[in-house]
mmCIF file of C-alpha atoms in Angstrom:
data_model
loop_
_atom_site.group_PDB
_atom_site.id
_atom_site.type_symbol
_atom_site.label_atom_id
_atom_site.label_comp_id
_atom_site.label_asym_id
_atom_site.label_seq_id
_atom_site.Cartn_x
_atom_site.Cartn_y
_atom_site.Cartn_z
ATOM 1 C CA UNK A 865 -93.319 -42.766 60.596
ATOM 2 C CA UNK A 866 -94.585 -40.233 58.118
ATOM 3 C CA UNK A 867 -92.065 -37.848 56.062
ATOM 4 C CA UNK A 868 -92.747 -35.141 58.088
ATOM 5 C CA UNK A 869 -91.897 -36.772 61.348
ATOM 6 C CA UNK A 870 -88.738 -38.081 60.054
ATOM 7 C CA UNK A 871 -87.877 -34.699 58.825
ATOM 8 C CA UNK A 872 -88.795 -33.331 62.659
ATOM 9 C CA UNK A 873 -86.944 -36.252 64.010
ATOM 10 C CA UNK A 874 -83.355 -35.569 62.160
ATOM 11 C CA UNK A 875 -83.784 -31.747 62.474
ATOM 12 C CA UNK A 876 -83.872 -32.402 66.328
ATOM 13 C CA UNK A 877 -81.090 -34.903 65.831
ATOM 14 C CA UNK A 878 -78.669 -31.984 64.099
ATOM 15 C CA UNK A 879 -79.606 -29.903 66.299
ATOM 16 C CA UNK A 880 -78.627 -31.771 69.727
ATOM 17 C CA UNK A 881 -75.598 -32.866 68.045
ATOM 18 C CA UNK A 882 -74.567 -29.286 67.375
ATOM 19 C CA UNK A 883 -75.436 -28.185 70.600
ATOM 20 C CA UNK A 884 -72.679 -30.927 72.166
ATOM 21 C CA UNK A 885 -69.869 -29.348 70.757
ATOM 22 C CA UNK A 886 -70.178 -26.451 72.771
ATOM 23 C CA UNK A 887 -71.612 -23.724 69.635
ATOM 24 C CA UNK A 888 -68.826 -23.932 67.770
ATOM 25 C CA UNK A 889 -68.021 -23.938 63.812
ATOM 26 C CA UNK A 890 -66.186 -26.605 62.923
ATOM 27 C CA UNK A 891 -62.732 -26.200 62.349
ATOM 28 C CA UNK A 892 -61.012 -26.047 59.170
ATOM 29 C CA UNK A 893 -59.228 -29.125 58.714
ATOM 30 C CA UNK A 894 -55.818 -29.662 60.030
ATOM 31 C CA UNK A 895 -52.399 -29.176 57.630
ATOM 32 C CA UNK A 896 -50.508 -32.996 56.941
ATOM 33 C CA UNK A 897 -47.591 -32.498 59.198
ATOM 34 C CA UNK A 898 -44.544 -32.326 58.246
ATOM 35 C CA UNK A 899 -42.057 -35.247 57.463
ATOM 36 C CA UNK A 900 -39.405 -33.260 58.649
ATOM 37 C CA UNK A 901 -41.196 -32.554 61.722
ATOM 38 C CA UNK A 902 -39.754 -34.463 65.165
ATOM 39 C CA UNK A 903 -36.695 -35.392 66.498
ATOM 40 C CA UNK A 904 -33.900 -36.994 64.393
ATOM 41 C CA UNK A 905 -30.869 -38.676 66.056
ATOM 42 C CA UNK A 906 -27.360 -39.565 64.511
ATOM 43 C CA UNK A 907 -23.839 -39.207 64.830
ATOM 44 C CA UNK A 908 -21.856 -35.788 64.267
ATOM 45 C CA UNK A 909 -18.666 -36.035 62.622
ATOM 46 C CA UNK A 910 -15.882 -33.275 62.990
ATOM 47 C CA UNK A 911 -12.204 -32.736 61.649
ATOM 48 C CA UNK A 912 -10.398 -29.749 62.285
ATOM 49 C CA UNK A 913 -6.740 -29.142 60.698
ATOM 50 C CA UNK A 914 -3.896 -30.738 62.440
ATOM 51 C CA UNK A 915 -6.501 -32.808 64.568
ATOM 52 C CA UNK A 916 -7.972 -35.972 64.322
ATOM 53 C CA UNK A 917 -11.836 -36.705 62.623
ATOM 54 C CA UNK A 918 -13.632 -37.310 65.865
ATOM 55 C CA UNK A 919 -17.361 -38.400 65.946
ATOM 56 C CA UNK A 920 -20.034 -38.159 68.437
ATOM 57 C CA UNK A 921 -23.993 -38.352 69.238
ATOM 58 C CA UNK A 922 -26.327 -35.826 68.323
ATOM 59 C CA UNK A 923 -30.286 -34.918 68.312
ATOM 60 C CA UNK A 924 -31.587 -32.819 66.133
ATOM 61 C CA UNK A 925 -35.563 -31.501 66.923
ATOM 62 C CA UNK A 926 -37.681 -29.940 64.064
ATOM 63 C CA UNK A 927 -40.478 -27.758 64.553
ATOM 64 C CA UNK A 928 -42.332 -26.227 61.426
ATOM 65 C CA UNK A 929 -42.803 -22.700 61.637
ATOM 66 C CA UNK A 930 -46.033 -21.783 60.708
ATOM 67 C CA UNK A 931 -47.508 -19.546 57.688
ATOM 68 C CA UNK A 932 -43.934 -21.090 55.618
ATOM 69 C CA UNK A 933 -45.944 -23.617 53.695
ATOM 70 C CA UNK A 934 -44.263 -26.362 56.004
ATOM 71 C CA UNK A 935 -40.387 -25.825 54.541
ATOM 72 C CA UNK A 936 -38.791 -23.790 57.477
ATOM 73 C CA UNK A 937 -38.034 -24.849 60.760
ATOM 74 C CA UNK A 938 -36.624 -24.193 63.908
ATOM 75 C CA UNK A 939 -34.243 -26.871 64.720
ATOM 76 C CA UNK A 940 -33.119 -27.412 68.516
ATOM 77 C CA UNK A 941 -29.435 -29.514 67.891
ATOM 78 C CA UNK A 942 -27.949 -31.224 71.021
ATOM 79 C CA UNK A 943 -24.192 -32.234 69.988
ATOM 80 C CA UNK A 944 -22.648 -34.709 72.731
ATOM 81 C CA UNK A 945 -19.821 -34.259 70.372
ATOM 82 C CA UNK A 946 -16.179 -34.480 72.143
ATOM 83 C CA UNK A 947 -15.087 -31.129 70.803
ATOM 84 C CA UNK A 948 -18.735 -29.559 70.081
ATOM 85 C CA UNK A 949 -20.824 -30.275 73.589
ATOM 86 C CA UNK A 950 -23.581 -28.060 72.444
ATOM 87 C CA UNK A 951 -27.560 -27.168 72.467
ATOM 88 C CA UNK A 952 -28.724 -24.769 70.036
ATOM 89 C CA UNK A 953 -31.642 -23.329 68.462
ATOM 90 C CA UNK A 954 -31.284 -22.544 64.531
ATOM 91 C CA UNK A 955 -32.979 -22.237 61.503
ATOM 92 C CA UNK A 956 -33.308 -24.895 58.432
ATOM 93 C CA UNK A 957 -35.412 -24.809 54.998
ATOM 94 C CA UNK A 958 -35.913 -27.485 52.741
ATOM 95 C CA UNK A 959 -36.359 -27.107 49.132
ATOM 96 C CA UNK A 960 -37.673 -27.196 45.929
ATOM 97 C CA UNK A 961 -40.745 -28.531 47.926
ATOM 98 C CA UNK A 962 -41.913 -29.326 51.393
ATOM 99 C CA UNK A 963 -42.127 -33.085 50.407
ATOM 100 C CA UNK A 964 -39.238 -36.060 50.426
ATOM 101 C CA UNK A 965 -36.385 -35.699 48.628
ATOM 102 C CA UNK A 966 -35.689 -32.102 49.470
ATOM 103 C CA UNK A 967 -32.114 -30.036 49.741
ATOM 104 C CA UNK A 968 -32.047 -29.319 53.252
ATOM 105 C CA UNK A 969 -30.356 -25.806 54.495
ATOM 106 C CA UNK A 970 -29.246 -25.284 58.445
ATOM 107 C CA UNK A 971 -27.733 -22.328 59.580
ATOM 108 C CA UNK A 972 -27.503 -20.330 62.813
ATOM 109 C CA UNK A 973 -25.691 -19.641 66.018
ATOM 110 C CA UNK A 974 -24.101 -21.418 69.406
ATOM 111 C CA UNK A 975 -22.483 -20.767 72.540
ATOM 112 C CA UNK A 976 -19.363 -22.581 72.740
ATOM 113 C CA UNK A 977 -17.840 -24.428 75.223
ATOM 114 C CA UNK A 978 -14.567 -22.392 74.615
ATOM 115 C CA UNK A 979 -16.215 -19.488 75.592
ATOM 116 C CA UNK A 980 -17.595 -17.336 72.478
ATOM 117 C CA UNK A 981 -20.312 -17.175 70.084
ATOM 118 C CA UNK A 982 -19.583 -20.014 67.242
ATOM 119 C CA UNK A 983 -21.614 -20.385 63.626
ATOM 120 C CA UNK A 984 -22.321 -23.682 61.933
ATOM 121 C CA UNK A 985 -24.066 -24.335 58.464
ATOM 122 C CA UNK A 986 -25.278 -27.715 57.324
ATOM 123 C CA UNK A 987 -26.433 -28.593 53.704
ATOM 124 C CA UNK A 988 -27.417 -31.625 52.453
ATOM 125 C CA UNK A 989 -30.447 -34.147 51.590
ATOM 126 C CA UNK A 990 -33.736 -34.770 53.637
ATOM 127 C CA UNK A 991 -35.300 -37.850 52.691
ATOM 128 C CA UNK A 992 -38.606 -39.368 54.863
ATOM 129 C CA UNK A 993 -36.126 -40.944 57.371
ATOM 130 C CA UNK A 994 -32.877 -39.803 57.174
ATOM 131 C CA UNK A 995 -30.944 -36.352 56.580
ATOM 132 C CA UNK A 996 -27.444 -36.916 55.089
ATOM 133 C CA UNK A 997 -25.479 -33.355 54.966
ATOM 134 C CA UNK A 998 -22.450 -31.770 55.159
ATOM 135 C CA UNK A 999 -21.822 -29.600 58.513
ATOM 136 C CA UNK A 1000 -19.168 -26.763 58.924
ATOM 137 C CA UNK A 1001 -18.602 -23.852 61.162
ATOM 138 C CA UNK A 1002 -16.483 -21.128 62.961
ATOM 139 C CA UNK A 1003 -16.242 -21.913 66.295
ATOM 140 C CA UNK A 1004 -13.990 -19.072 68.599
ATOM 141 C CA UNK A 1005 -12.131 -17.109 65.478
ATOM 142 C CA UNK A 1006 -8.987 -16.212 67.857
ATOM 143 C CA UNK A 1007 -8.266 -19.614 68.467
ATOM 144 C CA UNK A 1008 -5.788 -21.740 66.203
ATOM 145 C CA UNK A 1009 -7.911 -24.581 63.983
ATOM 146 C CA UNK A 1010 -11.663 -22.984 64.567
ATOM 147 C CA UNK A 1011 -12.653 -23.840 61.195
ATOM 148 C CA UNK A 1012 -14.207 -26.822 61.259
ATOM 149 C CA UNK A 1013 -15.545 -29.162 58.472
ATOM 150 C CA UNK A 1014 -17.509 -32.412 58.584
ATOM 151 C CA UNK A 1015 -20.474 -34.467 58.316
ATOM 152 C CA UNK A 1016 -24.216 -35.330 59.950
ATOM 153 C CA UNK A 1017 -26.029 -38.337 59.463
ATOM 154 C CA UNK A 1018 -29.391 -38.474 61.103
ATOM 155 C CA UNK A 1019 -32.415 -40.753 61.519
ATOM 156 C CA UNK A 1020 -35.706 -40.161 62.490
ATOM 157 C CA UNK A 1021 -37.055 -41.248 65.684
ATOM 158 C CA UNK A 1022 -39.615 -43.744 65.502
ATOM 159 C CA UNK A 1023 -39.419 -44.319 62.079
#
């Protein structure tokens, strides 16, 4: 086969390969995922004054948000805690960097089970597969002992 019929013959190879993908550019390439990203499960501790420290499954689901260079998430929590039988949706951040070991930042909203509208904030570490953090909140401010303090230990699924 002569240079020029090579040249004919991988021309009309690009071409028919381009033409199987429909016309379309090719895509930029896809951003690493996050390690945060997924579902973490763990146990939920709680201790409220004058009560006992009770403990209790929970799952915790991350989901990057986008354009925040992959260190803020919504977080769905699902407490089968005792006292704290709750799904949420709330925010977290990690910092100084979106990579392992980062300082990890929850904060948001619930609807408790007594009947109000309850805060929690959770700070601790992230690493690749497992969040260790401290977790407080206001639960129904009218009733006596809705301070609560304690502690969330997670591990991520799969991992």
């Amino acid at each position: 086969m002569t240079a020029n019929g090579r040249l004919t013959w991988i021309l009309g190879a690009c071409i028919a390969a381009a033409a199987c993908d429909g016309g379309q550019a090719p895509s930029a390439p896809s951003a690493a995922p996050s390690f945060l990203a997924g579902t973490w499960t763990g146990t939920l501790t709680i201790e409220r004054e004058g009560e006992p420290t009770t403990t209790g499954p929970t799952t915790w689901a991350f989901e990057v948000v986008s354009g925040t260079n992959l260190q803020t998430f919504t977080v769905t929590i699902r407490s089968q805690h005792a006292w704290l039988p709750i799904t949420t949706t709330v925010t977290s951040a990690i910092t100084p960097s979106n990579l392992p070991p980062a300082r990890i930042s929850t904060q948001g909203n619930y609807q408790s089970p007594r009947g109000c509208t309850g805060s929690l904030l959770s700070v601790g570490t992230a690493n690749a597969g497992a969040i260790d953090a401290d977790f407080a909140g206001v639960d129904c401010q009218s009733l006596v002992h809705s301070t609560f303090t304690g502690h969330v230990q997670l591990t991520k699924s799969g991992a």
